[in-house]
Amino acid sequence: MSERKVEVKSHDNKWFNKYEKEKKKINNIYKDILVDIHHIGSTAIPNIKAKPVIDILVVVEDINKVDQYDNLMQELGYEPKGEFGIENRRFFQKGGNYRSHHVHIFEKGDQEIKKHLNFRDYLRAHPAKAKQYSKLKESLAEQYPYNIDKYIEGKNDFIQEIDREAAQWAAEDKL
């Protein structure tokens, strides 16, 4: 198995179209339990660099029913990974070492949903902070081109800071 290179690329407007195309396919699979589908992650934030992997957040009525659709997700090229480190999530990867899509499925009401959406929306609304994040990712990809764990670890503190700011921002926005 070849090592996966950590690459961040300039924002590509095609990412939104790739998301929309995949959203339709996923909607057809989970339509009986589906609540909503969202484009998340860096490819959903304009003008920042990102690993060219489309992250999709799927919200369902009952997380326990998701596994019965694994064979249909496999037909689309996804590898089911179970919870994959986050309790009450179902995670799917498409593309092996050349990943193109990640699907994160949570049950309606799970706090992870709000966290992901707040992060995306906060960075969309705060372009200077988004640029800071973009520069950090670019620097880490250069520093750790073949060490995804170090790349992720290097982003951790900044992401936690954004999560706190985004939660506060979202709470103030709803006042």
PDB file of C-alpha atoms in Angstrom, residues 16-170:
ATOM      1  CA  PHE A  16     -19.660  22.354  -4.617  1.00  0.00           C
ATOM      2  CA  ASN A  17     -20.817  20.549  -7.784  1.00  0.00           C
ATOM      3  CA  LYS A  18     -19.165  17.328  -6.617  1.00  0.00           C
ATOM      4  CA  TYR A  19     -20.997  17.690  -3.316  1.00  0.00           C
ATOM      5  CA  GLU A  20     -24.353  18.288  -5.060  1.00  0.00           C
ATOM      6  CA  LYS A  21     -23.865  15.244  -7.293  1.00  0.00           C
ATOM      7  CA  GLU A  22     -23.023  13.002  -4.339  1.00  0.00           C
ATOM      8  CA  LYS A  23     -25.823  14.487  -2.223  1.00  0.00           C
ATOM      9  CA  LYS A  24     -28.406  13.239  -4.753  1.00  0.00           C
ATOM     10  CA  LYS A  25     -26.979   9.705  -4.655  1.00  0.00           C
ATOM     11  CA  ILE A  26     -26.870   9.659  -0.835  1.00  0.00           C
ATOM     12  CA  ASN A  27     -30.378  11.098  -0.635  1.00  0.00           C
ATOM     13  CA  ASN A  28     -31.634   8.195  -2.758  1.00  0.00           C
ATOM     14  CA  ILE A  29     -30.054   5.667  -0.402  1.00  0.00           C
ATOM     15  CA  TYR A  30     -31.207   7.102   2.933  1.00  0.00           C
ATOM     16  CA  LYS A  31     -34.466   8.741   1.819  1.00  0.00           C
ATOM     17  CA  ASP A  32     -36.583   6.702   4.276  1.00  0.00           C
ATOM     18  CA  ILE A  33     -34.621   7.855   7.344  1.00  0.00           C
ATOM     19  CA  LEU A  34     -33.062  11.102   6.065  1.00  0.00           C
ATOM     20  CA  VAL A  35     -33.491  14.427   7.849  1.00  0.00           C
ATOM     21  CA  ASP A  36     -30.883  16.590   6.060  1.00  0.00           C
ATOM     22  CA  ILE A  37     -27.579  16.614   4.159  1.00  0.00           C
ATOM     23  CA  HIS A  38     -24.868  19.294   4.457  1.00  0.00           C
ATOM     24  CA  HIS A  39     -21.544  20.102   2.782  1.00  0.00           C
ATOM     25  CA  ILE A  40     -19.018  20.534   5.619  1.00  0.00           C
ATOM     26  CA  GLY A  41     -15.273  20.746   6.035  1.00  0.00           C
ATOM     27  CA  SER A  42     -12.831  22.999   4.244  1.00  0.00           C
ATOM     28  CA  THR A  43     -14.142  22.292   0.747  1.00  0.00           C
ATOM     29  CA  ALA A  44     -17.382  23.982   1.893  1.00  0.00           C
ATOM     30  CA  ILE A  45     -15.575  27.208   2.870  1.00  0.00           C
ATOM     31  CA  PRO A  46     -14.848  29.600  -0.016  1.00  0.00           C
ATOM     32  CA  ASN A  47     -11.343  30.890  -0.699  1.00  0.00           C
ATOM     33  CA  ILE A  48      -9.382  28.590   1.587  1.00  0.00           C
ATOM     34  CA  LYS A  49      -7.055  25.741   0.782  1.00  0.00           C
ATOM     35  CA  ALA A  50      -8.232  22.236   1.517  1.00  0.00           C
ATOM     36  CA  LYS A  51      -7.445  18.607   1.034  1.00  0.00           C
ATOM     37  CA  PRO A  52      -9.605  17.867  -2.035  1.00  0.00           C
ATOM     38  CA  VAL A  53     -11.928  15.549  -0.117  1.00  0.00           C
ATOM     39  CA  ILE A  54     -15.626  16.414  -0.036  1.00  0.00           C
ATOM     40  CA  ASP A  55     -16.976  16.038   3.507  1.00  0.00           C
ATOM     41  CA  ILE A  56     -20.698  15.348   3.690  1.00  0.00           C
ATOM     42  CA  LEU A  57     -22.750  15.435   6.886  1.00  0.00           C
ATOM     43  CA  VAL A  58     -25.903  13.321   6.788  1.00  0.00           C
ATOM     44  CA  VAL A  59     -28.543  13.668   9.499  1.00  0.00           C
ATOM     45  CA  VAL A  60     -30.891  10.711  10.003  1.00  0.00           C
ATOM     46  CA  GLU A  61     -33.856   9.889  12.238  1.00  0.00           C
ATOM     47  CA  ASP A  62     -32.259   6.757  13.718  1.00  0.00           C
ATOM     48  CA  ILE A  63     -28.505   6.050  13.639  1.00  0.00           C
ATOM     49  CA  ASN A  64     -29.169   2.350  14.327  1.00  0.00           C
ATOM     50  CA  LYS A  65     -30.838   1.950  10.922  1.00  0.00           C
ATOM     51  CA  VAL A  66     -27.844   3.275   8.953  1.00  0.00           C
ATOM     52  CA  ASP A  67     -25.927  -0.030   8.897  1.00  0.00           C
ATOM     53  CA  GLN A  68     -28.668  -1.739   6.873  1.00  0.00           C
ATOM     54  CA  TYR A  69     -27.750   0.552   3.938  1.00  0.00           C
ATOM     55  CA  ASP A  70     -24.017  -0.275   3.942  1.00  0.00           C
ATOM     56  CA  ASN A  71     -24.273  -2.465   0.839  1.00  0.00           C
ATOM     57  CA  LEU A  72     -25.839   0.421  -1.123  1.00  0.00           C
ATOM     58  CA  MET A  73     -23.067   2.769   0.023  1.00  0.00           C
ATOM     59  CA  GLN A  74     -20.515   0.141  -1.061  1.00  0.00           C
ATOM     60  CA  GLU A  75     -22.143   0.093  -4.509  1.00  0.00           C
ATOM     61  CA  LEU A  76     -21.355   3.841  -4.692  1.00  0.00           C
ATOM     62  CA  GLY A  77     -17.716   3.066  -3.839  1.00  0.00           C
ATOM     63  CA  TYR A  78     -17.821   3.863  -0.116  1.00  0.00           C
ATOM     64  CA  GLU A  79     -16.069   1.828   2.540  1.00  0.00           C
ATOM     65  CA  PRO A  80     -18.106   1.609   5.765  1.00  0.00           C
ATOM     66  CA  LYS A  81     -15.868   2.350   8.778  1.00  0.00           C
ATOM     67  CA  GLY A  82     -18.421   2.188  11.614  1.00  0.00           C
ATOM     68  CA  GLU A  83     -18.132   4.846  14.308  1.00  0.00           C
ATOM     69  CA  PHE A  84     -14.442   5.395  13.417  1.00  0.00           C
ATOM     70  CA  GLY A  85     -13.502   7.160  16.646  1.00  0.00           C
ATOM     71  CA  ILE A  86     -16.651   9.231  17.211  1.00  0.00           C
ATOM     72  CA  GLU A  87     -19.407   7.648  19.256  1.00  0.00           C
ATOM     73  CA  ASN A  88     -22.827   7.395  17.580  1.00  0.00           C
ATOM     74  CA  ARG A  89     -21.447   8.295  14.151  1.00  0.00           C
ATOM     75  CA  ARG A  90     -21.296   6.216  11.000  1.00  0.00           C
ATOM     76  CA  PHE A  91     -18.352   7.083   8.774  1.00  0.00           C
ATOM     77  CA  PHE A  92     -17.703   6.187   5.131  1.00  0.00           C
ATOM     78  CA  GLN A  93     -14.655   6.801   2.904  1.00  0.00           C
ATOM     79  CA  LYS A  94     -14.585   6.794  -0.870  1.00  0.00           C
ATOM     80  CA  GLY A  95     -11.432   6.458  -2.951  1.00  0.00           C
ATOM     81  CA  GLY A  96      -8.998   4.520  -0.738  1.00  0.00           C
ATOM     82  CA  ASN A  97      -5.617   6.314  -0.582  1.00  0.00           C
ATOM     83  CA  TYR A  98      -6.923   8.792  -3.165  1.00  0.00           C
ATOM     84  CA  ARG A  99      -9.954   9.760  -1.138  1.00  0.00           C
ATOM     85  CA  SER A 100     -12.575  11.843  -2.848  1.00  0.00           C
ATOM     86  CA  HIS A 101     -15.409  11.864  -0.282  1.00  0.00           C
ATOM     87  CA  HIS A 102     -16.073  11.317   3.417  1.00  0.00           C
ATOM     88  CA  VAL A 103     -19.596  10.811   4.716  1.00  0.00           C
ATOM     89  CA  HIS A 104     -20.325  11.451   8.396  1.00  0.00           C
ATOM     90  CA  ILE A 105     -23.764  10.297   9.538  1.00  0.00           C
ATOM     91  CA  PHE A 106     -25.306  11.377  12.838  1.00  0.00           C
ATOM     92  CA  GLU A 107     -28.709  11.023  14.407  1.00  0.00           C
ATOM     93  CA  LYS A 108     -30.880  14.137  14.623  1.00  0.00           C
ATOM     94  CA  GLY A 109     -30.028  16.083  17.790  1.00  0.00           C
ATOM     95  CA  ASP A 110     -26.419  14.860  18.084  1.00  0.00           C
ATOM     96  CA  GLN A 111     -24.147  17.714  19.245  1.00  0.00           C
ATOM     97  CA  GLU A 112     -21.574  16.888  16.551  1.00  0.00           C
ATOM     98  CA  ILE A 113     -24.011  18.178  13.907  1.00  0.00           C
ATOM     99  CA  LYS A 114     -24.172  21.651  15.427  1.00  0.00           C
ATOM    100  CA  LYS A 115     -20.400  21.658  15.980  1.00  0.00           C
ATOM    101  CA  HIS A 116     -19.652  20.903  12.301  1.00  0.00           C
ATOM    102  CA  LEU A 117     -22.196  23.388  10.977  1.00  0.00           C
ATOM    103  CA  ASN A 118     -21.086  26.137  13.380  1.00  0.00           C
ATOM    104  CA  PHE A 119     -17.459  25.615  12.338  1.00  0.00           C
ATOM    105  CA  ARG A 120     -18.310  25.893   8.640  1.00  0.00           C
ATOM    106  CA  ASP A 121     -20.662  28.849   9.052  1.00  0.00           C
ATOM    107  CA  TYR A 122     -18.290  30.730  11.369  1.00  0.00           C
ATOM    108  CA  LEU A 123     -15.399  30.465   8.912  1.00  0.00           C
ATOM    109  CA  ARG A 124     -17.667  31.478   6.030  1.00  0.00           C
ATOM    110  CA  ALA A 125     -18.675  34.570   8.026  1.00  0.00           C
ATOM    111  CA  HIS A 126     -15.106  35.363   9.190  1.00  0.00           C
ATOM    112  CA  PRO A 127     -12.824  35.271   6.117  1.00  0.00           C
ATOM    113  CA  ALA A 128      -9.737  36.500   8.004  1.00  0.00           C
ATOM    114  CA  LYS A 129     -10.001  33.580  10.437  1.00  0.00           C
ATOM    115  CA  ALA A 130     -10.611  31.235   7.491  1.00  0.00           C
ATOM    116  CA  LYS A 131      -7.415  32.503   5.830  1.00  0.00           C
ATOM    117  CA  GLN A 132      -5.497  31.855   9.070  1.00  0.00           C
ATOM    118  CA  TYR A 133      -6.796  28.285   9.038  1.00  0.00           C
ATOM    119  CA  SER A 134      -5.874  27.929   5.365  1.00  0.00           C
ATOM    120  CA  LYS A 135      -2.295  29.096   5.995  1.00  0.00           C
ATOM    121  CA  LEU A 136      -1.939  26.729   8.959  1.00  0.00           C
ATOM    122  CA  LYS A 137      -3.066  23.774   6.846  1.00  0.00           C
ATOM    123  CA  GLU A 138      -0.729  24.710   4.024  1.00  0.00           C
ATOM    124  CA  SER A 139       2.208  24.995   6.440  1.00  0.00           C
ATOM    125  CA  LEU A 140       1.407  21.656   8.090  1.00  0.00           C
ATOM    126  CA  ALA A 141       1.042  19.889   4.719  1.00  0.00           C
ATOM    127  CA  GLU A 142       4.505  21.179   3.750  1.00  0.00           C
ATOM    128  CA  GLN A 143       5.958  20.198   7.128  1.00  0.00           C
ATOM    129  CA  TYR A 144       4.362  16.713   7.250  1.00  0.00           C
ATOM    130  CA  PRO A 145       3.750  15.637   3.627  1.00  0.00           C
ATOM    131  CA  TYR A 146       3.527  11.933   4.520  1.00  0.00           C
ATOM    132  CA  ASN A 147       2.299  12.068   8.091  1.00  0.00           C
ATOM    133  CA  ILE A 148      -1.457  12.640   8.225  1.00  0.00           C
ATOM    134  CA  ASP A 149      -1.474  12.119  12.006  1.00  0.00           C
ATOM    135  CA  LYS A 150       0.987  14.994  12.579  1.00  0.00           C
ATOM    136  CA  TYR A 151      -0.970  17.153  10.105  1.00  0.00           C
ATOM    137  CA  ILE A 152      -4.203  16.531  12.027  1.00  0.00           C
ATOM    138  CA  GLU A 153      -2.468  16.985  15.399  1.00  0.00           C
ATOM    139  CA  GLY A 154      -1.050  20.310  14.197  1.00  0.00           C
ATOM    140  CA  LYS A 155      -4.541  21.613  13.403  1.00  0.00           C
ATOM    141  CA  ASN A 156      -6.081  20.448  16.667  1.00  0.00           C
ATOM    142  CA  ASP A 157      -5.545  23.516  18.887  1.00  0.00           C
ATOM    143  CA  PHE A 158      -6.691  25.914  16.165  1.00  0.00           C
ATOM    144  CA  ILE A 159      -9.799  23.810  15.485  1.00  0.00           C
ATOM    145  CA  GLN A 160     -10.673  23.741  19.182  1.00  0.00           C
ATOM    146  CA  GLU A 161     -10.280  27.526  19.314  1.00  0.00           C
ATOM    147  CA  ILE A 162     -12.566  27.917  16.280  1.00  0.00           C
ATOM    148  CA  ASP A 163     -15.092  25.480  17.787  1.00  0.00           C
ATOM    149  CA  ARG A 164     -15.279  27.646  20.944  1.00  0.00           C
ATOM    150  CA  GLU A 165     -15.546  30.897  18.974  1.00  0.00           C
ATOM    151  CA  ALA A 166     -18.090  29.388  16.577  1.00  0.00           C
ATOM    152  CA  ALA A 167     -20.302  28.098  19.405  1.00  0.00           C
ATOM    153  CA  GLN A 168     -20.261  31.502  21.082  1.00  0.00           C
ATOM    154  CA  TRP A 169     -20.919  33.247  17.749  1.00  0.00           C
ATOM    155  CA  ALA A 170     -23.838  30.926  16.965  1.00  0.00           C
TER     156      ALA A 170
END
